[in-house]
Coordinates of C-alpha atoms in Angstrom, one line a residue:
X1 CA -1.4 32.5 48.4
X2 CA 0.4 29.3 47.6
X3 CA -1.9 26.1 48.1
X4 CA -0.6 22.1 48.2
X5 CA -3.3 21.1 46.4
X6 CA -1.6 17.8 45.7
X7 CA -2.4 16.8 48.9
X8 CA -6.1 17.0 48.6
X9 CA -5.9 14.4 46.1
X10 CA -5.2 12.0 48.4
X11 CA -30.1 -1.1 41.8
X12 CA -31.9 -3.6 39.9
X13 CA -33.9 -3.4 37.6
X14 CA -38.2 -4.0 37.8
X15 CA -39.2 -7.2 37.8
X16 CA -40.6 -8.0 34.2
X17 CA -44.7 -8.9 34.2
X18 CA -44.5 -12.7 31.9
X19 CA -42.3 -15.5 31.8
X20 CA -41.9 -15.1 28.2
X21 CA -40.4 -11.4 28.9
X22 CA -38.6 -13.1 31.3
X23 CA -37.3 -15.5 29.3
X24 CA -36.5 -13.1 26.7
X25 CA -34.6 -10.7 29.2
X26 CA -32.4 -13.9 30.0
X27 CA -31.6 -14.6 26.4
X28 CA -30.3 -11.4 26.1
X29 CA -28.8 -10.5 28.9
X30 CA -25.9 -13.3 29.9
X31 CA -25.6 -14.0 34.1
X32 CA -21.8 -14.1 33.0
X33 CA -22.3 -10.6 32.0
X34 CA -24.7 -9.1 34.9
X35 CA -24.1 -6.2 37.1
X36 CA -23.6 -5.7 40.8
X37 CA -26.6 -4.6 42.2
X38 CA -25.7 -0.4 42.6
X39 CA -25.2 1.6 45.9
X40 CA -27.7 4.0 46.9
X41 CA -25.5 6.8 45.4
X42 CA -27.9 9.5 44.9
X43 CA -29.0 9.4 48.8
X44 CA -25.2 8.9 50.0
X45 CA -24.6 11.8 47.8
X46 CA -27.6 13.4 49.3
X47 CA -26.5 12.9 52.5
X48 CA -23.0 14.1 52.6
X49 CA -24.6 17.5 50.4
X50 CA -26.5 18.3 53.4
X51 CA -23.4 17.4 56.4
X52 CA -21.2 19.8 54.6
X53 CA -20.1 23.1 56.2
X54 CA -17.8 26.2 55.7
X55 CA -15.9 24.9 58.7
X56 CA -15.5 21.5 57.3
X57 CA -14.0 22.7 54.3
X58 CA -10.1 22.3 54.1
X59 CA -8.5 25.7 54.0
X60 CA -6.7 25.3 50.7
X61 CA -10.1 23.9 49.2
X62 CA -12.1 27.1 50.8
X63 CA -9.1 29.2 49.2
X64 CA -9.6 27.4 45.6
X65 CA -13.2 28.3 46.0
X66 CA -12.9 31.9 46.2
X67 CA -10.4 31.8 42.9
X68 CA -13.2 29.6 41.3
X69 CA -15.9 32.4 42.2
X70 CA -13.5 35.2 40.8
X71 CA -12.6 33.6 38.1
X72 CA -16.3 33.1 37.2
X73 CA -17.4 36.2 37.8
X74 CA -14.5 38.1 35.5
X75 CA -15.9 35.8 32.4
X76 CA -19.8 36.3 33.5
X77 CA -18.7 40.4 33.1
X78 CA -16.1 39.7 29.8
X79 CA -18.9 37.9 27.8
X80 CA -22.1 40.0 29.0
X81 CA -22.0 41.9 26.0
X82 CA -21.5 39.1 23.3
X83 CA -23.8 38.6 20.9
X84 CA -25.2 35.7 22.3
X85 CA -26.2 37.2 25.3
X86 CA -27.7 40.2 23.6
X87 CA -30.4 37.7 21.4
X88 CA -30.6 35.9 24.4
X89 CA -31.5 39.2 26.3
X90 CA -33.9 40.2 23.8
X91 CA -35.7 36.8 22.9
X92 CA -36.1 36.5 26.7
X93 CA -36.9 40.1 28.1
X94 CA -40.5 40.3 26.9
X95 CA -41.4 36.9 29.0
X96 CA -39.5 37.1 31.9
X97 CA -41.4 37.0 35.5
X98 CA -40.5 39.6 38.2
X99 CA -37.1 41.4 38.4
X100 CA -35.7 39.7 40.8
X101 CA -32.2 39.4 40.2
X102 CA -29.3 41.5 38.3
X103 CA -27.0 40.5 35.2
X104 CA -23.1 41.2 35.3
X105 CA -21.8 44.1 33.0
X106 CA -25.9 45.0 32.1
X107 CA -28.6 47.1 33.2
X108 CA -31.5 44.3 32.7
X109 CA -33.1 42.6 35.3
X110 CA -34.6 39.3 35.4
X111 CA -37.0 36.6 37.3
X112 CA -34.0 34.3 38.9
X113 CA -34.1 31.4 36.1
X114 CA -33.4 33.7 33.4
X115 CA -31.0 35.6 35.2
X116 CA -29.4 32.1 36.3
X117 CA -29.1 31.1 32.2
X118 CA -28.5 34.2 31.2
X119 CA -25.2 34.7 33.9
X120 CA -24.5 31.3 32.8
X121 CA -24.3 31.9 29.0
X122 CA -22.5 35.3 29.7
X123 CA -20.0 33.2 31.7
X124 CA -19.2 30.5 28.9
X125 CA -19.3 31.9 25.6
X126 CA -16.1 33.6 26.2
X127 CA -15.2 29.5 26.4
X128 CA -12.8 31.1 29.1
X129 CA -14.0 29.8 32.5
X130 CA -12.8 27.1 34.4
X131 CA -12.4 23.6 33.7
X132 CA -12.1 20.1 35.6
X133 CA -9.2 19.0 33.4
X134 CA -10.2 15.3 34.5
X135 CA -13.4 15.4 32.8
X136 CA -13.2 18.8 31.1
X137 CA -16.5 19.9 33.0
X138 CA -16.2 23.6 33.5
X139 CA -18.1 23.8 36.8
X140 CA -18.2 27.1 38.1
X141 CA -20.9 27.9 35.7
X142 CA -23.8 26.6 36.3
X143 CA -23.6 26.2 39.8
X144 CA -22.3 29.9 40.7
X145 CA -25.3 31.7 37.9
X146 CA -27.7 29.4 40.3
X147 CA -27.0 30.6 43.6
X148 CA -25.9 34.1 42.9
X149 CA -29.2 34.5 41.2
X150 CA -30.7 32.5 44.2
X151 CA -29.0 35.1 47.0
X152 CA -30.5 38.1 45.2
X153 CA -34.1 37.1 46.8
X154 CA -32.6 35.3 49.8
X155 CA -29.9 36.7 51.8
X156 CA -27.0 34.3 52.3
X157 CA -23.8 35.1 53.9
X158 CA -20.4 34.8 51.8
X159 CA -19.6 31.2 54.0
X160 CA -22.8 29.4 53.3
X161 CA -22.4 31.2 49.7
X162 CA -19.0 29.3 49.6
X163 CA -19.6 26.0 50.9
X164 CA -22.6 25.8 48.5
X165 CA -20.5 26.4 45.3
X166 CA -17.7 23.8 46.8
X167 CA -20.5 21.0 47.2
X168 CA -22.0 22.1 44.0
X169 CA -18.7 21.9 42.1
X170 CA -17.9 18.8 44.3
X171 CA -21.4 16.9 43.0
X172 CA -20.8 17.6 39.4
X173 CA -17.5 16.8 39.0
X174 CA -18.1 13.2 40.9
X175 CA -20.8 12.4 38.8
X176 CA -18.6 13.3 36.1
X177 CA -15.8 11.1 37.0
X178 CA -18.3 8.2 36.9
X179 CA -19.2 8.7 33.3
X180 CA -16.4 10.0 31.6
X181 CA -14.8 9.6 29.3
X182 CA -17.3 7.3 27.5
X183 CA -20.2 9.5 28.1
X184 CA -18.4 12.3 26.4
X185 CA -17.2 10.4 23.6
X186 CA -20.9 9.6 22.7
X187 CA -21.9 13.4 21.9
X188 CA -22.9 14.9 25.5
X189 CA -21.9 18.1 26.5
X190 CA -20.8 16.8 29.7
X191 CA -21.0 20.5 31.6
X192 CA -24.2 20.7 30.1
X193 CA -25.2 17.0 31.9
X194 CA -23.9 16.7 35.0
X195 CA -23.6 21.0 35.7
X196 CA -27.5 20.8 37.3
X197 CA -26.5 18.3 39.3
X198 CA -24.5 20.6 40.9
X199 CA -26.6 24.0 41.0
X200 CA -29.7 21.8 42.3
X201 CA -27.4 20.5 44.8
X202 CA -26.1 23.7 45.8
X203 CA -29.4 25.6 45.7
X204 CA -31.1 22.8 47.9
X205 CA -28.4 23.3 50.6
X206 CA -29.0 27.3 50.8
X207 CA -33.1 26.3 50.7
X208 CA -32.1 24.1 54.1
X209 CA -34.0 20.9 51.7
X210 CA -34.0 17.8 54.1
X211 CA -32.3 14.7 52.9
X212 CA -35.6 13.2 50.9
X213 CA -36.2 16.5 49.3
X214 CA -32.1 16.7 48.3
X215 CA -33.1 13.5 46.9
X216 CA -35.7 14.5 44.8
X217 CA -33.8 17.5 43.5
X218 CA -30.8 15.5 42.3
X219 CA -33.5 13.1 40.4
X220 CA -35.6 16.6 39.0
X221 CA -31.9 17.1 37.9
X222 CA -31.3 13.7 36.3
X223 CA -34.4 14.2 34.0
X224 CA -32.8 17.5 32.7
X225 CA -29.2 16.7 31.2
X226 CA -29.2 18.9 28.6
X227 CA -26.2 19.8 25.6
X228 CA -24.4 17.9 22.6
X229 CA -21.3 18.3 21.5
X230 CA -22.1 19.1 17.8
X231 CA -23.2 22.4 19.1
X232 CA -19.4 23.6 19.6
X233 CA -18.5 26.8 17.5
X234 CA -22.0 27.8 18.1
X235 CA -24.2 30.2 20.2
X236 CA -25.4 27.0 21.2
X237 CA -22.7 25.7 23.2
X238 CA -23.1 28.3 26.1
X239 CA -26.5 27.7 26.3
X240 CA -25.7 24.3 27.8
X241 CA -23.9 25.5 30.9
X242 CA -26.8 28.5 31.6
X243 CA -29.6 25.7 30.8
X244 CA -27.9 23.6 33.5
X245 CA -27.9 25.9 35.7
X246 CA -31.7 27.3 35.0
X247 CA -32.5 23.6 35.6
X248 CA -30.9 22.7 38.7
X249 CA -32.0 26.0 40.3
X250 CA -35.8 24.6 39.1
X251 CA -35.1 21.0 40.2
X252 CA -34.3 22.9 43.8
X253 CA -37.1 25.0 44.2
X254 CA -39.6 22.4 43.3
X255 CA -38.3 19.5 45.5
X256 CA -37.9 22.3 48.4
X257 CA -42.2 22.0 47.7
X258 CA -42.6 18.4 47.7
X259 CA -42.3 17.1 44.0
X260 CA -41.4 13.9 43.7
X261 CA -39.0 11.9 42.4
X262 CA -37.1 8.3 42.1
X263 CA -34.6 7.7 45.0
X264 CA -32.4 6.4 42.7
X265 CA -32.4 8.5 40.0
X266 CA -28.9 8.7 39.3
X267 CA -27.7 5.0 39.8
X268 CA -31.0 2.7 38.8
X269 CA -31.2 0.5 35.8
X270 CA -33.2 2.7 33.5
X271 CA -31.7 6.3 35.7
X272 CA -29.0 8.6 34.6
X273 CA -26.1 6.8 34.3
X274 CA -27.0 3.8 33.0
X275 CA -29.2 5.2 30.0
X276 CA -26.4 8.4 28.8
X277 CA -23.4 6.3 29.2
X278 CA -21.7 2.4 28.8
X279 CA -19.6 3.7 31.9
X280 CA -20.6 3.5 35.9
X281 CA -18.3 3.9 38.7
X282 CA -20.0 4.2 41.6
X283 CA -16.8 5.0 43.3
X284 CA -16.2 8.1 42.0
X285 CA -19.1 9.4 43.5
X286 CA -18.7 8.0 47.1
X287 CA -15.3 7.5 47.8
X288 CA -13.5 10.0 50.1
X289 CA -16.7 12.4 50.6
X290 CA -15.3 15.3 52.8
X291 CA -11.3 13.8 52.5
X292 CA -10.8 14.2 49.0
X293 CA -11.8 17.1 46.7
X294 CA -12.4 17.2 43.2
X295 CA -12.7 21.0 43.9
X296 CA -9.1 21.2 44.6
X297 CA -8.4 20.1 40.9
X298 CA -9.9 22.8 39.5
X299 CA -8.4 25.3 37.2
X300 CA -8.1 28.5 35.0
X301 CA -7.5 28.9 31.8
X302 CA -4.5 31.9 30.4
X303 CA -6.6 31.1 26.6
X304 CA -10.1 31.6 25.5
X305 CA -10.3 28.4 23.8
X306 CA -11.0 24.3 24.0
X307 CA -8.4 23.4 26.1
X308 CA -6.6 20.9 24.1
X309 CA -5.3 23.6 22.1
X310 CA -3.4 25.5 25.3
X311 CA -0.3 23.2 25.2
X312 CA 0.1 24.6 21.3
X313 CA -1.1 28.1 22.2
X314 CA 1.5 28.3 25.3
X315 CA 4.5 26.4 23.0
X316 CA 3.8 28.8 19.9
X317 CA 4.2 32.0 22.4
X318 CA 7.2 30.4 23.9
X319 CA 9.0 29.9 20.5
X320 CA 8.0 33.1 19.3
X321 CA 9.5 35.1 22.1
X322 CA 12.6 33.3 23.6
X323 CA 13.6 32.6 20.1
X324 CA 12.8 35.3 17.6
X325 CA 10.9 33.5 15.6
X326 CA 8.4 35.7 13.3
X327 CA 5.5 34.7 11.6
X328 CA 7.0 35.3 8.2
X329 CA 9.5 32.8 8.8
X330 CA 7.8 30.3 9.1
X331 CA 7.9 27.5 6.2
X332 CA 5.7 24.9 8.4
X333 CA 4.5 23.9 11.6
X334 CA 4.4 20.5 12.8
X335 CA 2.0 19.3 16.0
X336 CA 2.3 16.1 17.3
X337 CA -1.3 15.6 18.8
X338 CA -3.6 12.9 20.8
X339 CA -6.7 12.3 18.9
X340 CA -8.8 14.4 20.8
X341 CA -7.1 17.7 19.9
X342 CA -8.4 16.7 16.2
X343 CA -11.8 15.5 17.2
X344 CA -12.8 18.6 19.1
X345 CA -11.0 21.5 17.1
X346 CA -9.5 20.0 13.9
X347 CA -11.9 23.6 11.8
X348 CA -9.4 24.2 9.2
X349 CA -11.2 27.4 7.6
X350 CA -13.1 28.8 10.6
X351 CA -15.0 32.2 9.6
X352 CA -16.2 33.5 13.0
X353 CA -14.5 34.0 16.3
X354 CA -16.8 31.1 18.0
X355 CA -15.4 28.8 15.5
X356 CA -12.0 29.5 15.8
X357 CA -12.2 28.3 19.8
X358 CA -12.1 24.7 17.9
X359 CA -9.6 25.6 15.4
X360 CA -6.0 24.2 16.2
X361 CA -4.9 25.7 13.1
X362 CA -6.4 29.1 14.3
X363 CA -5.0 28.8 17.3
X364 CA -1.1 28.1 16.6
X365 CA -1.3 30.9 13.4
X366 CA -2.7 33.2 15.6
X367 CA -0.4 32.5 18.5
X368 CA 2.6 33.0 16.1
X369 CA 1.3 36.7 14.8
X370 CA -0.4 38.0 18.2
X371 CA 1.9 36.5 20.5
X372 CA -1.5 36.1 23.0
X373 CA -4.1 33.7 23.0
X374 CA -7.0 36.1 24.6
X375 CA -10.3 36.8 24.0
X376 CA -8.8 39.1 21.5
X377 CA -7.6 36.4 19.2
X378 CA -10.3 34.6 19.0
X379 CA -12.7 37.1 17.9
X380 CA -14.1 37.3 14.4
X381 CA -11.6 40.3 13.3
X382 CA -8.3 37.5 14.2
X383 CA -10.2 35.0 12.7
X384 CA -10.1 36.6 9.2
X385 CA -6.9 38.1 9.7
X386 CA -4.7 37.6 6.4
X387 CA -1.7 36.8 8.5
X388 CA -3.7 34.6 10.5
X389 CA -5.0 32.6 7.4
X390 CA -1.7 32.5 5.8
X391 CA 0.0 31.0 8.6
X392 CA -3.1 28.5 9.3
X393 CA -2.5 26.7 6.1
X394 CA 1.2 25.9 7.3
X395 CA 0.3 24.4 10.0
X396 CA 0.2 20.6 10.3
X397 CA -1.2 18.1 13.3
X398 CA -0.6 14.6 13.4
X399 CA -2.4 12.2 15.7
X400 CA 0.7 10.4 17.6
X401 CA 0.9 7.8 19.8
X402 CA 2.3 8.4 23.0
X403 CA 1.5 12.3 23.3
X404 CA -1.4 13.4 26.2
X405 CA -4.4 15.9 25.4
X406 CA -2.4 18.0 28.2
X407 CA 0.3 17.9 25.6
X408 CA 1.8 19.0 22.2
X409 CA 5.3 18.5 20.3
X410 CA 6.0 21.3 18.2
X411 CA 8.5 21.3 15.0
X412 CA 8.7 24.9 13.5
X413 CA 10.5 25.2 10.3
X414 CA 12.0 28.1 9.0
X415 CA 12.6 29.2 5.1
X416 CA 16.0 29.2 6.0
X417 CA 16.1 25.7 6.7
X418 CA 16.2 25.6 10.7
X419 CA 13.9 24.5 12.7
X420 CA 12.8 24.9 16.5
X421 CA 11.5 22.7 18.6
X422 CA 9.1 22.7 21.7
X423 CA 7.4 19.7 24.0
X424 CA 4.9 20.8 26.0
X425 CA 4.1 18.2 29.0
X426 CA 2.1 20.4 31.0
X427 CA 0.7 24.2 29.8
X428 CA 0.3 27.2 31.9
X429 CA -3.2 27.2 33.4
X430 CA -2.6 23.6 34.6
X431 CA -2.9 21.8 38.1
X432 CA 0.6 21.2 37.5
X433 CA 1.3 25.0 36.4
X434 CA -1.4 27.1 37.8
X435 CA -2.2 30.3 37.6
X436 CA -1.4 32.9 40.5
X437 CA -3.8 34.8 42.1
X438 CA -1.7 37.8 40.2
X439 CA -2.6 35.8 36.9
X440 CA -6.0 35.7 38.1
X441 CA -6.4 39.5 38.8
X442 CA -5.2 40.7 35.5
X443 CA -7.3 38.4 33.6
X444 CA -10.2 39.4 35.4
X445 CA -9.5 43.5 34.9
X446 CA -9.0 42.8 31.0
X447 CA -11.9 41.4 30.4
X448 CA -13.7 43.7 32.8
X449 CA -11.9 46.7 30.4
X450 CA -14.7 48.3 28.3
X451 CA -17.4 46.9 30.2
X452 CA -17.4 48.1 33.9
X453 CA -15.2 51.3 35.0
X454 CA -12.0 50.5 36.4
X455 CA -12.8 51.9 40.3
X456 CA -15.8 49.2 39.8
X457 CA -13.9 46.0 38.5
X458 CA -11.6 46.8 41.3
X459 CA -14.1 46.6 44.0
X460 CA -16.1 44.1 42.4
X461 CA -12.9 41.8 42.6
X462 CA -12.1 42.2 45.8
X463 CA -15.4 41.5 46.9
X464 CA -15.2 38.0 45.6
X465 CA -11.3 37.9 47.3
X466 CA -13.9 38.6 50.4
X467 CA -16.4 36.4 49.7
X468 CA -16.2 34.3 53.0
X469 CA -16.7 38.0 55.2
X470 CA -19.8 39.0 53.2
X471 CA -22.7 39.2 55.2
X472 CA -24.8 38.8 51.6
X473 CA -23.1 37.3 48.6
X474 CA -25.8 39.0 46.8
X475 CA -23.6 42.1 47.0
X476 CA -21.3 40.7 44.4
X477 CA -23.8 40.8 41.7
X478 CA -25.4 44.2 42.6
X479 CA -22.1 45.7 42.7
X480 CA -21.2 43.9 39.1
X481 CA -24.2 45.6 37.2
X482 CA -23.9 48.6 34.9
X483 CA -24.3 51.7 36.6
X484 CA -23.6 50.0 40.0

């Protein structure tokens, strides 16, 4: 279905007890340099949370919820069998409270928060889910491993289902706005941050919290920001998104009882903005609630890696293809990069699959030899490949001025002497390039391939195409299970 998505885009501080603390508070703190009292942004956040509705949602947004959900659930299924999901599995299994809800791809069963986590790590470690390109959030995760966990032990119908993932998705991303990029560049895991924000706002709406109690659940979620950035290449880097979405699901449940919180939690002087980052705008959170959507801007990604390295991924598949070009041709390859592409993936030697996702070298060798950039290319057997090493030596990125993070400018040159070029403004997988539903579909069924039976991807995928006529969303995750 084609979408215009374009066209969506349309407080102080506590008084100090003694004059000399006051005085010392003064002496470092300029009136030259003193902020604007905040807005009340966690209630006016609160408030719109709870004012949303299915039949306030935009068509085209609704629609880029459902590819959101399906997108989600092919990686939850892909990555249920990593490694990191089986030692999670185990480590977890033998304290886990009643089996309440079901894993994707597995048999096991598990009390909702460890199902929520586990889902959520399942859904990440493939590092192939969805991604806010604006703040590189990647929100379906912990907000959908929330509230699927959440419907298994309370019915709720494929619309409420939906609008709760859109205001989720919508929370985090606005939050994120307001942070980034400086909160980022100082270590967080910014999924891992602001992603409870949005499953405890998205699990208070199904739980029908009232406006204090949404209130309290975004501050339970302030206190819980959870992932750093040095744990990229790791296990531990999916554990950020499930954690987040453990801890909004908790931060839900407990302000749906009463537990208290601050009213400000998000925008005070010592809350969660102001203490993880040097950067607030309010604006982002508050501006053009229910007109514009950050949901909108989501999108997919064609490679199971960081996505800085797609524009090099899609311009090394290009060259390859529409001009001949084979690996053993190759004399050198020359990137033109922004800084961050070298920041976040600049592992020369990687040795394991996990650490080839932040390899730019990997990822152009392998791109060359494979012609693909799958979960298949980025497991530990490409990563040790002898072509792939070879070919990873010849490659060369050079921080340049001028060139995006969306982009890369490619020089290949040949033994021969001859050389190919490629510029890359804007990678498939984009907002500007997205991919189809068709695109979606066959993503999904690979990575369901050797997990599920074919009969039972294909019916678990269209019942997240139907997700708005589902009388229990529930249904998706009991039909996603092993044996199903």
């Amino acid at each position: 279905m084609s979408m215009n998505r374009r066209s969506l885009i349309g407080a102080a501080g506590l008084a100090l007890t003694t004059p000399a603390l006051r005085g010392a508070e003064a002496a470092d703190t300029p009136k030259s340099t003193a902020k604007a009292p905040a807005p009340p942004v966690t209630k006016i956040l609160a408030q719109w949370i709870l004012s949303s509705s299915y039949d306030t949602l935009p068509d085209p947004v609704r629609r880029e919820g459902v590819r959101s959900f399906l997108n989600w659930v092919g990686v939850a299924i892909g990555g249920s069998h990593h490694e990191t999901v089986d030692v999670a599995v185990s480590a977890l299994q033998p304290f886990s409270g009643p089996p309440q809800a079901g894993l994707f791809g597995r048999t096991e069963r598990f009390d909702i928060m460890n199902a929520a986590f586990l889902n959520g790590v399942a859904s990440h470690i493939f590092d192939f889910d969805d991604t806010h390109l604006k703040t590189i959030i990647h929100p379906a995760g912990p907000v959908a491993s929330a509230i699927l966990a959440y419907a298994e032990i309370k019915p709720v119908s494929g619309k409420d289902f939906l609008d709760a993932l859109v205001v989720g998705i919508e929370t985090e991303c606005r939050i994120g706005n307001a942070v980034y990029p400086n909160h980022y560049d100082a270590g967080w895991h910014i999924t891992g941050t602001c992603g409870p924000f949005g499953a405890a706002a998205a699990a208070g709406k199904l739980m029908g919290l009232t406006e204090q109690q949404m209130v309290y659940a975004l501050g339970l979620a302030a206190s819980q920001p959870v992932g750093l950035r040095e744990s990229f290449g790791s296990m531990n880097k999916s554990f950020n998104p499930g954690r987040a979405a453990s801890n909004g699901l908790f931060a839900a449940i407990l302000a749906s009882k009463g537990y208290t919180s601050s009213d400000g939690m998000i925008e005070a002087k010592r809350g969660w903005a102001n203490t993880i980052s040097t950067k607030q705008d309010w604006s982002e959170i508050t501006d053009g609630l229910g007109t514009r959507y950050e949901s909108a801007l989501n999108t997919y990604k064609p490679f199971a890696c960081g996505i800085v390295m797609h524009p090099t991924i899609d311009a090394a598949i290009q060259i390859r293809d529409a001009d001949h070009v084979a690996p053993e041709d190759i004399k050198r390859v020359d990137l033109k990069v922004h800084p961050l592409v070298l920041e976040l993936t600049g592992k020369t030697a990687p040795k394991t699959g996990l650490e080839g996702k932040f390899s730019i070298y990997h990822a152009a060798a392998v791109a060359f030899v494979e012609g693909a950039g799958g979960e298949k290319q980025f497991s530990d057997r490409a990563v040790n490949d002898p072509r792939v090493v070879a070919l990873r030596q010849k490659v060369v990125p050079v921080i340049t001025p001028g060139i995006d993070a969306a982009q890369v400018d490619m020089m290949v040159t040949l033994n021969d002497g001859r050389t190919v070029h490629r510029r890359i403004e804007h990678a498939i997988g984009s907002v500007e390039k997205p991919m189809s539903d068709q695109q979606l579909e066959a993503k999904f069924a690979d990575l369901a391939a050797g997990v599920l039976p074919e009969a039972q991807a294909k019916r678990v995928m269209q019942l997240c195409w139907s997700l708005p006529e589902l009388k229990d969303a529930g249904d998706v995750t009991r039909a996603g299970v092993q044996g199903a």
